[in-house]
XYZ file of C-alpha atoms in Angstrom:
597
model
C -52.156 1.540 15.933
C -48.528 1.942 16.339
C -47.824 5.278 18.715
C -44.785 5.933 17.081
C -46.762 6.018 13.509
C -49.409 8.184 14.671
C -46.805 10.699 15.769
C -44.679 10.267 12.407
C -47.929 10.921 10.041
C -48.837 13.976 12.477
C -45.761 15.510 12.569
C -42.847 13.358 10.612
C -39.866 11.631 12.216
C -39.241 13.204 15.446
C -35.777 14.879 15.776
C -33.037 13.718 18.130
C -33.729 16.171 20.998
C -37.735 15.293 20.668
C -36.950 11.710 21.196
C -35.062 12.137 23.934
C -37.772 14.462 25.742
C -40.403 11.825 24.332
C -38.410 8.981 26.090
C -37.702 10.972 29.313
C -41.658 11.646 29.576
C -42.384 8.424 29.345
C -39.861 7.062 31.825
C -40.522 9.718 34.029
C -44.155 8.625 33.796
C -43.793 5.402 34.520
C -42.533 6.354 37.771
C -44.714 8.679 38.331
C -47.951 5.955 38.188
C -45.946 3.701 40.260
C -45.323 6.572 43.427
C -48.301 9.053 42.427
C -50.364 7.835 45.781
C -46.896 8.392 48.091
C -46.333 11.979 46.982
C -47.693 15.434 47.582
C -48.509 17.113 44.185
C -48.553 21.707 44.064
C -51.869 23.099 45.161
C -52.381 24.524 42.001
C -52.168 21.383 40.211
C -49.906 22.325 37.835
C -46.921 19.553 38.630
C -43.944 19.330 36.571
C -45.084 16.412 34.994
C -48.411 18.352 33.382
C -45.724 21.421 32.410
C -43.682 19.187 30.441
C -46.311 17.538 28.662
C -47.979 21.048 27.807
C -44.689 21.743 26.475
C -44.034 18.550 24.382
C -47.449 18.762 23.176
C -47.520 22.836 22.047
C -43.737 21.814 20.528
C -45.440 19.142 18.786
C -43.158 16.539 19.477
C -46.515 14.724 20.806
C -49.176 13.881 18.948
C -52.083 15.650 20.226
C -54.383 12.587 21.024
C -51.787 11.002 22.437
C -50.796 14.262 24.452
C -53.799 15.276 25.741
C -54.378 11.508 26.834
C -51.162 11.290 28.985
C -52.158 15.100 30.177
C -55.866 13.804 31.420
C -53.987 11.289 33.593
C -51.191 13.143 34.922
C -54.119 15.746 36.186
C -56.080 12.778 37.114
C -53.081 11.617 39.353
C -51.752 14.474 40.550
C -55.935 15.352 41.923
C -55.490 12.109 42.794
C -52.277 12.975 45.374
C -53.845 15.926 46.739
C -57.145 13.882 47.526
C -55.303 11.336 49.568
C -53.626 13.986 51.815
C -57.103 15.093 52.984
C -58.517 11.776 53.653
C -57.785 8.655 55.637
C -55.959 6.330 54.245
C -58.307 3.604 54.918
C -61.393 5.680 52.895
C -58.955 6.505 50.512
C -58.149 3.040 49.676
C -61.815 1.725 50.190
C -63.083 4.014 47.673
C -60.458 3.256 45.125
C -61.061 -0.321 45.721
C -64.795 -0.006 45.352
C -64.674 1.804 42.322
C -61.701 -0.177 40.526
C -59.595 2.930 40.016
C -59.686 6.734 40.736
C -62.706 8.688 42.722
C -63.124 11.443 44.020
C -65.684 12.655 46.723
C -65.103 16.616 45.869
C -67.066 15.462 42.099
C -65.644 12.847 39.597
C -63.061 13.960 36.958
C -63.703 11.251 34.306
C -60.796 10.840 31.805
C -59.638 8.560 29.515
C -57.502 5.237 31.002
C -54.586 4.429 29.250
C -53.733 1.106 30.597
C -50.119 -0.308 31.838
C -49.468 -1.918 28.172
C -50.147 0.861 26.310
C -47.986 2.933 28.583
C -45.108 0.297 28.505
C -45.853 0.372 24.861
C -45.361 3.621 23.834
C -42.163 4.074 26.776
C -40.504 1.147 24.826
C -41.089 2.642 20.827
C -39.538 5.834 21.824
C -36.275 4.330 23.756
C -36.071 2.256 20.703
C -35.835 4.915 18.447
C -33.416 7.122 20.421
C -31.176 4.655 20.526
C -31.327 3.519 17.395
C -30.610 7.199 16.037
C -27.911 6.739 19.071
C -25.572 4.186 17.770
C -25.790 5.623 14.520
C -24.056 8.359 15.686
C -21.921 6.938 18.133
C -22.899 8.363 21.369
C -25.004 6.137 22.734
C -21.829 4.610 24.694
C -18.381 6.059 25.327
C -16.554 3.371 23.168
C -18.684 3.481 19.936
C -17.488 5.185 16.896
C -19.566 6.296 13.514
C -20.518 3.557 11.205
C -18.311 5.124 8.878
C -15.159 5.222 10.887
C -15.219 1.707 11.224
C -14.926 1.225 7.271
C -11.265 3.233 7.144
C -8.163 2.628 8.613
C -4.734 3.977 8.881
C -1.403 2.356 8.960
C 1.547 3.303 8.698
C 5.388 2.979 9.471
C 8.828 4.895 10.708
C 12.211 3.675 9.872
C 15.496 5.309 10.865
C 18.613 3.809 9.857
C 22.483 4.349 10.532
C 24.137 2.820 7.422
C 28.016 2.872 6.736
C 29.325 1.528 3.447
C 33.168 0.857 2.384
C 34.351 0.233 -0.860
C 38.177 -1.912 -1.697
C 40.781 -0.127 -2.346
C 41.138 -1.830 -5.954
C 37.767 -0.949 -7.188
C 37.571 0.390 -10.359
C 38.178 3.942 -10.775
C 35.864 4.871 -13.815
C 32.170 3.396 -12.988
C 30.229 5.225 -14.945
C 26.578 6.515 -13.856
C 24.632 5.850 -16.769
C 21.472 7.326 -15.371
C 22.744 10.468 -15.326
C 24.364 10.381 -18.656
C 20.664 9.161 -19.781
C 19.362 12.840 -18.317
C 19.417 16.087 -20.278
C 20.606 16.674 -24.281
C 23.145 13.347 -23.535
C 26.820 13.325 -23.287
C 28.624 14.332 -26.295
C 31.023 11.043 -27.046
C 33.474 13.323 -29.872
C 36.574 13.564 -28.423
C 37.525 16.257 -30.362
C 34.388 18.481 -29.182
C 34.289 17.335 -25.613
C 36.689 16.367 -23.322
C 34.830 15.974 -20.283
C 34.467 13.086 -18.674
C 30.661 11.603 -17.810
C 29.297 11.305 -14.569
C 31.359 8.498 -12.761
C 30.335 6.555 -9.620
C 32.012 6.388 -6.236
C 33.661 3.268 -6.101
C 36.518 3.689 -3.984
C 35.598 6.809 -0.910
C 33.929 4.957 1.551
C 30.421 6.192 3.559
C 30.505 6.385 7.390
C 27.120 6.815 9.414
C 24.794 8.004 7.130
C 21.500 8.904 8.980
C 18.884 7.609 6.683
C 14.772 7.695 7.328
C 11.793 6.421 5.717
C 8.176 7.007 6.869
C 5.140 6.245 5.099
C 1.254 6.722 5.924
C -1.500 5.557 4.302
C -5.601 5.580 4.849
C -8.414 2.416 3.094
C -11.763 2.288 3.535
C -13.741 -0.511 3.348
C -16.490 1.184 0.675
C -18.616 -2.008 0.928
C -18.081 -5.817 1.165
C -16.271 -6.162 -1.555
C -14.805 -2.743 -2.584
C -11.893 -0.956 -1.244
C -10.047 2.054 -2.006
C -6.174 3.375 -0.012
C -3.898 6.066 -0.731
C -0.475 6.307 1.048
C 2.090 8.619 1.005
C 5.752 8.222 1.722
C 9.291 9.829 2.230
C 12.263 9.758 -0.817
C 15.047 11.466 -1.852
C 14.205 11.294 -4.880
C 11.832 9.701 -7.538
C 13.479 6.148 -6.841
C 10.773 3.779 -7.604
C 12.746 1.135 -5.584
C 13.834 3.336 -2.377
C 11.485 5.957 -0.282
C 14.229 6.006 2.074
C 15.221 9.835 2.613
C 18.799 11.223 3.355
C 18.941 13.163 6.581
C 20.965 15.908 6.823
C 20.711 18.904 3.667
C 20.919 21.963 6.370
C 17.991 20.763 8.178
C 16.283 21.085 4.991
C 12.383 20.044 5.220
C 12.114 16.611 3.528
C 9.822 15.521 0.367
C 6.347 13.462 0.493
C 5.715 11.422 -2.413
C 2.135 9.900 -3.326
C 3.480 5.883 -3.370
C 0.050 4.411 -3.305
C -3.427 5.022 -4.995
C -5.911 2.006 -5.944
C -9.441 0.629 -5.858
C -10.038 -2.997 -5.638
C -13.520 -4.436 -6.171
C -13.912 -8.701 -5.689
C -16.869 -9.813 -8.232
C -16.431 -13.332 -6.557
C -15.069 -14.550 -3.184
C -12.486 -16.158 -4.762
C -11.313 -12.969 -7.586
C -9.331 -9.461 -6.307
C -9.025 -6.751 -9.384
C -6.921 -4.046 -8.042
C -6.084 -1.046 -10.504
C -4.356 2.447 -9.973
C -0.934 2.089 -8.153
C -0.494 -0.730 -5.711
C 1.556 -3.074 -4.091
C 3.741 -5.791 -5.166
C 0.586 -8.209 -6.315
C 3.347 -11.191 -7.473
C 5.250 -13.634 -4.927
C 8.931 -12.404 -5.578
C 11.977 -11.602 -3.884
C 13.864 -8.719 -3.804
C 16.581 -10.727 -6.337
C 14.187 -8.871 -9.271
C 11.806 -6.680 -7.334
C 12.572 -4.316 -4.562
C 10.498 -4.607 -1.506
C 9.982 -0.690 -1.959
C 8.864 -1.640 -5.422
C 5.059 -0.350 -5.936
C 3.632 -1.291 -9.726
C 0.735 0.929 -11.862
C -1.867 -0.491 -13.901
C -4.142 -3.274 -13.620
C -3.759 -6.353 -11.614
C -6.422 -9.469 -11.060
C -5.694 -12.204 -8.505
C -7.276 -15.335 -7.300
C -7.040 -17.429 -4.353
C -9.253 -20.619 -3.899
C -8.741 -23.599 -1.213
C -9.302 -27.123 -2.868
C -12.669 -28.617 -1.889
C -11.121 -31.877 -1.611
C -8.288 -30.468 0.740
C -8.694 -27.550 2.874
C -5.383 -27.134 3.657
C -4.252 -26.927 -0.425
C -4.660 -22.986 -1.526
C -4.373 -22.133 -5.119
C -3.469 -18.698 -5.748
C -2.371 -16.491 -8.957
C -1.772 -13.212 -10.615
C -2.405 -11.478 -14.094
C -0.593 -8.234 -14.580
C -0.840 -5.543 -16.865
C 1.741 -3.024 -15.787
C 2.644 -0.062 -17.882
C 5.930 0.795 -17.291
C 6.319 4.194 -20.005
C 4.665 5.863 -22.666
C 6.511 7.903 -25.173
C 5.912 11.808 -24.883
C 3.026 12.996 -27.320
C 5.133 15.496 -28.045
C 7.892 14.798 -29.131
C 10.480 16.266 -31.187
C 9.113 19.081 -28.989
C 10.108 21.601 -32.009
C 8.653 19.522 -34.716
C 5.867 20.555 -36.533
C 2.743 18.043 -36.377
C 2.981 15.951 -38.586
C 6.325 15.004 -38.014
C 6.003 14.104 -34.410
C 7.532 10.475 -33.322
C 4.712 7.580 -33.036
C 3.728 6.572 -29.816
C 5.709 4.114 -28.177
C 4.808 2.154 -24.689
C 6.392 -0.150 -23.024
C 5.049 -2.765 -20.808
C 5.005 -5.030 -18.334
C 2.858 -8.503 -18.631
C 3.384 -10.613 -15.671
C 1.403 -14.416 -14.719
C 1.773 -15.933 -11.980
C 0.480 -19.539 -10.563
C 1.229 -21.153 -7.076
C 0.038 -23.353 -4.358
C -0.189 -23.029 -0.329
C 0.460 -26.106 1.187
C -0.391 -26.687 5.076
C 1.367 -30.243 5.484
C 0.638 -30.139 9.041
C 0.939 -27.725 12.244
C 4.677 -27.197 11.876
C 4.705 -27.204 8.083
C 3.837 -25.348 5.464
C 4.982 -25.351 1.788
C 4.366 -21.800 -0.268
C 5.659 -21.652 -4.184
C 5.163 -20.148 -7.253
C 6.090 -19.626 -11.059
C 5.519 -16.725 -12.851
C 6.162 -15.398 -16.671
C 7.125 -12.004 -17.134
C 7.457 -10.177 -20.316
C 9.118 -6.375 -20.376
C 7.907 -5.131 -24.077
C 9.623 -2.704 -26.044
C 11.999 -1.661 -22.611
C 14.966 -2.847 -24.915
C 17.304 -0.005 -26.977
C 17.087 0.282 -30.367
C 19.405 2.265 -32.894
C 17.802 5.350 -34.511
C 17.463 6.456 -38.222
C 20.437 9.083 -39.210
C 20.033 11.828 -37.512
C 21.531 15.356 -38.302
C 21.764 16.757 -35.370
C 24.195 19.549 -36.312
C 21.662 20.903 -38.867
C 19.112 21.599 -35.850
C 17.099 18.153 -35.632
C 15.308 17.807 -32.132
C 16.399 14.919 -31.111
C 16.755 11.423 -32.407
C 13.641 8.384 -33.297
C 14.813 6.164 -30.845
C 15.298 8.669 -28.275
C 12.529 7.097 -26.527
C 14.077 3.595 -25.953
C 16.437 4.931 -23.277
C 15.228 3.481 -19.729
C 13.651 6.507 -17.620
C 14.779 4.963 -14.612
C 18.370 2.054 -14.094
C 20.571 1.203 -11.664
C 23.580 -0.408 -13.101
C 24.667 -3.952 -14.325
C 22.857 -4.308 -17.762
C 24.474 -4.039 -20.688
C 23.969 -1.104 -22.278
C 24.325 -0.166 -26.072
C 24.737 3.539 -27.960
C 21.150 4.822 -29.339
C 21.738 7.784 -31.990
C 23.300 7.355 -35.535
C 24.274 10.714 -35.622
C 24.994 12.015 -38.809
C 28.487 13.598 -39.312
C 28.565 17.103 -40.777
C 30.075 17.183 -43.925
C 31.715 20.783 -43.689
C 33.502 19.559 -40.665
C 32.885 16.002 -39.940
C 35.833 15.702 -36.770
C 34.348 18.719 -34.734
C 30.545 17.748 -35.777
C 29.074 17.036 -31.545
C 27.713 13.884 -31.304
C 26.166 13.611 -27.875
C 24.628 10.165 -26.871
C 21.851 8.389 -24.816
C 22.283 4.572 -23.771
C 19.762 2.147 -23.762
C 19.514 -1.774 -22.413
C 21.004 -4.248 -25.394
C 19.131 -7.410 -23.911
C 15.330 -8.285 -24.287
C 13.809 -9.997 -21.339
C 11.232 -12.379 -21.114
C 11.821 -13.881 -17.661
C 10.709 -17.276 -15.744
C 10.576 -16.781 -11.871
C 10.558 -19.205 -9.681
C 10.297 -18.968 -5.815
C 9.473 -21.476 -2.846
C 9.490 -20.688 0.786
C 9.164 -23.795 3.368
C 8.162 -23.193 6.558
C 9.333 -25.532 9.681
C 9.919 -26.094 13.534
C 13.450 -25.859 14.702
C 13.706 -26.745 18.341
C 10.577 -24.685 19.115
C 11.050 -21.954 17.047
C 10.262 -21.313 13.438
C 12.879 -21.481 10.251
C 12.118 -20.242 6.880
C 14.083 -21.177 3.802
C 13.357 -19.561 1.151
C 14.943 -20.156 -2.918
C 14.746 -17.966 -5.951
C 15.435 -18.629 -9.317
C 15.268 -16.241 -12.253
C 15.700 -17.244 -15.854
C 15.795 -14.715 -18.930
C 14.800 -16.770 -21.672
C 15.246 -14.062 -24.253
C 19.034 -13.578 -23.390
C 21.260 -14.078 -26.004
C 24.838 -12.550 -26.745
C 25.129 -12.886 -30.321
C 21.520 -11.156 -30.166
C 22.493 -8.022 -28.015
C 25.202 -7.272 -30.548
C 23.067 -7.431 -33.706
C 20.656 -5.374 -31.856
C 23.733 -2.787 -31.833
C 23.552 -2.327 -35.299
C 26.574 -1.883 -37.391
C 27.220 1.649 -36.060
C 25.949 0.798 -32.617
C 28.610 0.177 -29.628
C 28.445 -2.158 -26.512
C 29.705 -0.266 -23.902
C 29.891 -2.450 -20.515
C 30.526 -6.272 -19.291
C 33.607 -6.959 -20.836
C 36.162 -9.154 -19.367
C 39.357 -8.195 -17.358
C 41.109 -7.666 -20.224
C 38.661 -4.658 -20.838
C 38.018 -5.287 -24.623
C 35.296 -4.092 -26.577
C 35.275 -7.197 -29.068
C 32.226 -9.606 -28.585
C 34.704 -12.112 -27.428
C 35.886 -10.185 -25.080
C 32.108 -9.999 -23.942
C 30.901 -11.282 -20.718
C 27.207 -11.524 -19.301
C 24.493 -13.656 -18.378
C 20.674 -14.299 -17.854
C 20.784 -16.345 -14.838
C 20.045 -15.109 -11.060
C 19.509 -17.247 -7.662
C 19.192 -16.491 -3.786
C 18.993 -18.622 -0.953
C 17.994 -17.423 2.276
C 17.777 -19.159 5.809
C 14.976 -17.265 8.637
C 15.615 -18.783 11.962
C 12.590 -17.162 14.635
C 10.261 -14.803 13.890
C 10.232 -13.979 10.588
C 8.386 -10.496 11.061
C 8.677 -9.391 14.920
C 5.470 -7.846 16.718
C 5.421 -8.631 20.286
C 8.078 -7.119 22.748
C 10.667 -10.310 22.798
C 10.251 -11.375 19.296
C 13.428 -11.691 17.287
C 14.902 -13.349 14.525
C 18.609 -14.207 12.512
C 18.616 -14.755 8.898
C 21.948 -15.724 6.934
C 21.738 -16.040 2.642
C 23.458 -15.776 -0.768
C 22.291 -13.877 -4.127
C 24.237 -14.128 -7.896
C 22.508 -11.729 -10.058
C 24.106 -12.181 -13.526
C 24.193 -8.828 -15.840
C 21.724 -9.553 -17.979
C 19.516 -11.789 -15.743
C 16.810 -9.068 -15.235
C 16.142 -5.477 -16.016
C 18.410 -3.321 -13.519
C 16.049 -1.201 -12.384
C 13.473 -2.439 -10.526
C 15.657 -4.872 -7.833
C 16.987 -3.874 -4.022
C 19.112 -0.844 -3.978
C 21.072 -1.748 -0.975
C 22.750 -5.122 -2.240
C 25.872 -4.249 -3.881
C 23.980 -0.435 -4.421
C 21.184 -2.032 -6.591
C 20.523 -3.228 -9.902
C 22.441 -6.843 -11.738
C 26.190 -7.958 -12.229
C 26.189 -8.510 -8.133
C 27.280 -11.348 -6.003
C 27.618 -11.791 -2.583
C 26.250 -12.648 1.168
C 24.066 -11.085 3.909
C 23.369 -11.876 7.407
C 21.408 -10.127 9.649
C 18.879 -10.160 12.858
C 15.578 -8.115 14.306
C 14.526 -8.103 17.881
C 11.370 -6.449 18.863
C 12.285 -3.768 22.198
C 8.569 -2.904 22.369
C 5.506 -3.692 20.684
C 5.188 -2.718 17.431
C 8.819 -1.908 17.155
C 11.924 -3.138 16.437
C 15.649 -3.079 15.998
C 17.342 -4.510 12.925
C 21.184 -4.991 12.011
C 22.629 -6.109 8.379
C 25.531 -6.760 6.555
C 25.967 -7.434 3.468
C 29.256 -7.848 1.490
C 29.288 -7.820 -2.335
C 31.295 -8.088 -5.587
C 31.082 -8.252 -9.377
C 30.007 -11.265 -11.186
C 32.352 -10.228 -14.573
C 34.024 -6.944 -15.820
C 36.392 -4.567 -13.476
C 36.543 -5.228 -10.119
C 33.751 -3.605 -7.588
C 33.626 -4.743 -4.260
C 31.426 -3.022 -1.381
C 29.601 -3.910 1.967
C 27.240 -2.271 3.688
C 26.268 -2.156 7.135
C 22.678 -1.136 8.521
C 22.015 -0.611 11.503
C 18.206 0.923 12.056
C 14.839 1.228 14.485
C 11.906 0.300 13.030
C 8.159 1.293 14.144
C 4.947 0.482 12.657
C 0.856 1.495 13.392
C-alpha cells in the first residue's frame, strides 16, 4: 500500500508545513539507522528523534500505524545505543550477528522491522510531494517564479523628443482648421451675422525645440495555448488616434494616460488568429495611409500558413471589420422620440492577402494587397433645416468626420433654411464633411538584401482610391452645397478651377539595422511620399509629415544608433510641400531618445 495514501485517507492531503516535517523525519531517520550504533542516545530514552515523532504523530501529520512503527524502532535503536556503551564491542557485534538484527541481554524488546525499502520508500513519497507543492509555488529554488507569472508579461516603451519645425515665409496666410470648425454648434458662414473669422492654422510662425514625450505600458497574459488577452495604456495630448505623443511643458502640469489597447485573441487552428476589442495595426501598411500610432477597434481574423511544398513560402492575410462611428442614439438631443435621427455607422472593411518569400539567407521578399472600403465616412447634404425657428440640429449632422487632419476636400453639410421675416440676418452656422468616397487598393512590398555585410530594406507603397471621382464630389455637393478647398492657384471656386487626386506612393531605402537592439546597432534611411488630396481619408495617416493628413509631398532622411541596449537615439528631417492649392511648405526636424522593456 502506498504510505502516502494511507496517510491521505487517514487524515487528507497533508499541508505544506506537515510535509516538510514528514520529509525532515524521514531524512533525519535515515541517518539516524545509518550512525545509531556510533552514538550515545539520553538515559531516559527519550531522544529527539522519539520527541518528534510523538509530536508528528499526536499532530496527526502521521498516520498512526505508520507512526507508531517508525516510534518502535527509533526506541528500538536508541536501547540499542545505550546497550552498546555497556558492552564490548566484540559481544556487541557477536550477538547482533547471531541473532540477524537487534538483542538485548537486559530482556528482548521485540518490535516491528521496517526494512531499508520501505524506509527509502516512504523518505522518497514525501520529498516528492514537498517539492512538488514547492515549484508550484515558486520557492523551491531562488530563480523560480509562480506558474502564473510566467503566463503575463509587460512591455513597454519611453520616447522623448526635441522637435523644431519652420514654415516659408510665403505660406498661405488663411489655412483653415477644419477640425475645430467641425466642434461645437459650427461656424456661422452669414456674413452679415458673423464676422469672425474660423479657426486658422499656423502656417507661417515657426516652432523651435519643442520637448515632446510619449510613454506607453502595457501587460498580456498567456490565458492558455491559444488564448491571450493585453491592455496598454499610453501618453497624449489629446484624443489623437494617430499621435500619443504628449507636449511637455503646461506649468509642470501632470500629463494624461489614455487606455490605447484592450483585446482578446483566441487561435481555433494553428494556422487562424481572431483578435477583437482594440488592437494593433493587424494589416501590412505604411504610414502613407495609416499612422504607426494608429490602433483599430472591432474585429480582426488573420492567417498565416507556410506552403507544404516550400517551407520558405508563407501565406499570410487579414479580414477586418473596423467600426469607425456610430451616430448618437440621441440625437436631436431636444427632440421628442419619435423624431430622433436613424442610426447611422460608419465602417471600416479591410482584406488583405500576401506572401513571405525567403529566397535565400540574404533575401527575403515580403508583399501584400489589400481592399479597403470606408462606408458611409463621406458628407452628405441635409434636408432643409430651420434652424432659426429652434430645430436641434440638422439630418446630416452626423456625416461630419469626428476626427481629420487636413488635405481632403471638404464640402458644406446643412441646407439651412432662410428666415423669411429676415432672410439676410437669419445665422446660418455650418459643419464640413469629406466630398470623396473611398474604396482604396493598397499595395506594399518590402525586399530585404545584403549590402556589403549589412542589411538594406526597400520598401514601396502604392495607394489607389478607386471611388475618386471629381465630377462625383461635386454632385455629392448638391445644388446648394459648396466645395470649399483644393482649388488651383488661381483660388477659384468653379469645378474647373478644381484640383485633387486619388493617387499616393512612397519609396523608402533602410540601409543597417532596420530596428536597433544591441548597443552598436544603427541604421540610415533616405525616401519620398506624394499623398494626393483625395488619395485616402485624412485622418488616420502620420501626423508628423507635412503635420499629417493628404495634399503632402516631400522627402525624409534620417538615422538610429543604439547607445545602450534597449535604447536608442534617432534624428529626422523631413521637408514638405503641397501637391495643389496655396502654397504650404514646412520641415520638421526630430531629434529624440528612445527606450524600450
Amino acid at each position: 500500500m502506498n504510505h502516502l495514501q494511507n496517510i491521505q485517507r487517514r487524515g487528507g492531503m497533508p499541508t505544506l508545513r506537515q510535509c516538510a516535517l514528514a520529509a525532515a523525519v524521514a531524512s533525519v531517520f535515515a541517518f539516524a539507522a545509518g550512525n545509531a550504533a556510533a552514538q550515545a542516545a539520553p538515559a531516559s530514552g527519550e531522544t529527539a528523534m522519539v520527541k518528534l515523532i510523538r509530536g508528528l504523530i499526536q499532530s496527526g501529520t502521521l498516520a498512526k500505524d505508520v507512526g507508531e512503527a517508525l516510534l518502535a524502532q527509533a526506541q528500538t535503536e536508541a536501547l540499542a545505543a545505550q546497550q552498546a556503551q555497556r558492552m564490548p564491542a566484540a559481544t556487541t557485534a557477536a550477538s547482533a550477528s547471531a541473532a540477524g538484527g537487534v538483542r538485548l541481554e537486559a530482556g528482548d524488546v521485540r518490535v516491528p522491522y521496517i526494512s531499508q525499502t520501505v524506509r527509502d520508500q516512504i523518505r522518497d513519497e514525501v520529498k516528492a510531494q514537498v517539492m512538488a507543492q514547492a515549484k508550484d509555488e515558486g520557492w523551491a529554488a531562488p530563480n523560480e517564479t509562480p506558474e502564473w507569472s510566467k503566463r503575463i508579461r509587460v512591455e513597454g516603451d519611453v520616447r522623448v523628443r526635441n522637435e523644431s519645425r519652420s514654415y516659408a515665409s510665403n505660406n498661405s496666410n488663411i489655412e483653415i482648421n477644419w477640425a475645430e470648425l467641425n466642434k461645437g454648434s459650427g461656424y456661422d458662414v452669414n456674413p452679415n451675422t458673423n464676422i469672425a473669422l474660423p479657426s486658422i492654422l499656423n502656417t507661417l510662425k515657426s516652432r523651435r525645440n519643442v520637448f515632446r514625450a510619449r510613454a506607453r505600458l502595457g501587460v498580456f497574459a498567456d490565458l492558455s495555448e491559444n488564448t491571450k488577452a493585453g491592455v496598454r495604456l499610453a501618453s497624449g495630448s489629446d484624443e489623437s488616434p494617430v499621435s500619443t505623443t504628449q507636449t511637455l511643458g503646461g506649468g509642470l502640469s501632470k500629463k494624461s494616460v489614455w487606455l490605447d489597447q484592450m483585446w482578446i485573441s483566441h487561435k481555433p487552428v494553428d494556422w487562424l488568429t481572431v483578435t477583437a476589442g482594440r488592437f494593433g495595426n493587424p494589416f501590412m501598411s505604411s504610414d502613407v495611409l495609416f499612422s504607426n500610432d494608429l490602433n483599430f477597434d472591432g474585429i480582426a481574423a488573420q492567417f498565416e500558413k507556410k506552403l507544404a511544398s516550400n517551407r520558405d513560402l508563407t501565406l499570410f492575410g487579414t479580414l477586418g471589420l473596423i467600426p469607425l462611428e456610430y451616430s448618437s442614439d440621441n440625437a436631436p438631443s431636444r427632440a421628442q422620440a419619435e423624431f430622433k435621427a436613424k442610426s447611422e455607422n460608419k465602417w471600416l472593411l479591410g482584406a488583405q492577402v500576401g506572401a513571405d518569400w525567403k529566397i535565400d539567407e540574404d533575401n527575403r521578399l515580403r508583399g501584400a494587397l489589400a481592399y479597403y472600403n470606408f462606408r458611409n465616412i463621406s458628407g452628405k447634404v441635409s434636408e432643409p433645416c430651420a434652424l432659426y425657428a429652434g430645430a436641434d440640429g440638422c439630418s446630416t449632422d452626423w456625416s461630419r468626420p469626428a476626427f481629420m487632419q487636413k488635405g481632403n476636400t471638404l464640402m458644406l453639410l446643412r441646407d439651412i433654411s432662410l428666415d423669411p421675416l429676415n432672410p439676410a440676418g437669419t445665422p446660418q452656422p455650418q459643419y464640413v464633411g469629406l466630398a470623396s468616397q473611398f474604396r482604396l487598393i493598397d499595395l506594399n512590398l518590402s525586399w530585404d538584401t545584403q549590402v556589403a555585410g549589412n542589411n538594406l530594406r526597400l520598401d514601396a507603397n502604392f495607394v489607389r482610391n478607386t471611388a475618386y471621382d471629381a465630377k462625383d464630389i461635386w454632385r455629392r455637393a448638391g445644388v446648394r452645397g459648396t466645395i470649399l478647398n483644393n482649388f488651383g492657384p488661381t483660388g477659384g471656386t468653379s469645378q474647373a478651377d478644381f484640383k485633387s487626386g486619388g493617387n499616393a506612393y512612397m519609396l523608402q531605402a533602410t540601409y543597417g539595422k532596420p530596428a536597433p537592439a544591441a548597443r552598436g546597432d544603427w541604421n540610415v534611411l533616405a525616401g519620398y511620399k506624394r499623398i494626393e488630396p483625395d488619395a485616402l481619408p485624412d485622418g488616420y495617416n502620420d501626423s508628423t509629415f507635412h503635420g499629417g493628413g493628404t495634399n503632402a509631398r516631400g522627402y525624409f532622411l534620417g538615422g538610429s544608433y543604439a547607445i545602450d541596449k534597449n535604447m536608442w537615439f534617432t534624428g529626422r528631417w523631413l521637408s514638405t510641400r503641397e501637391v495643389f492649392g496655396p502654397p504650404l511648405s514646412i520641415d520638421t526636424l526630430q531629434l529624440e531618445f528612445n527606450a524600450r522593456f
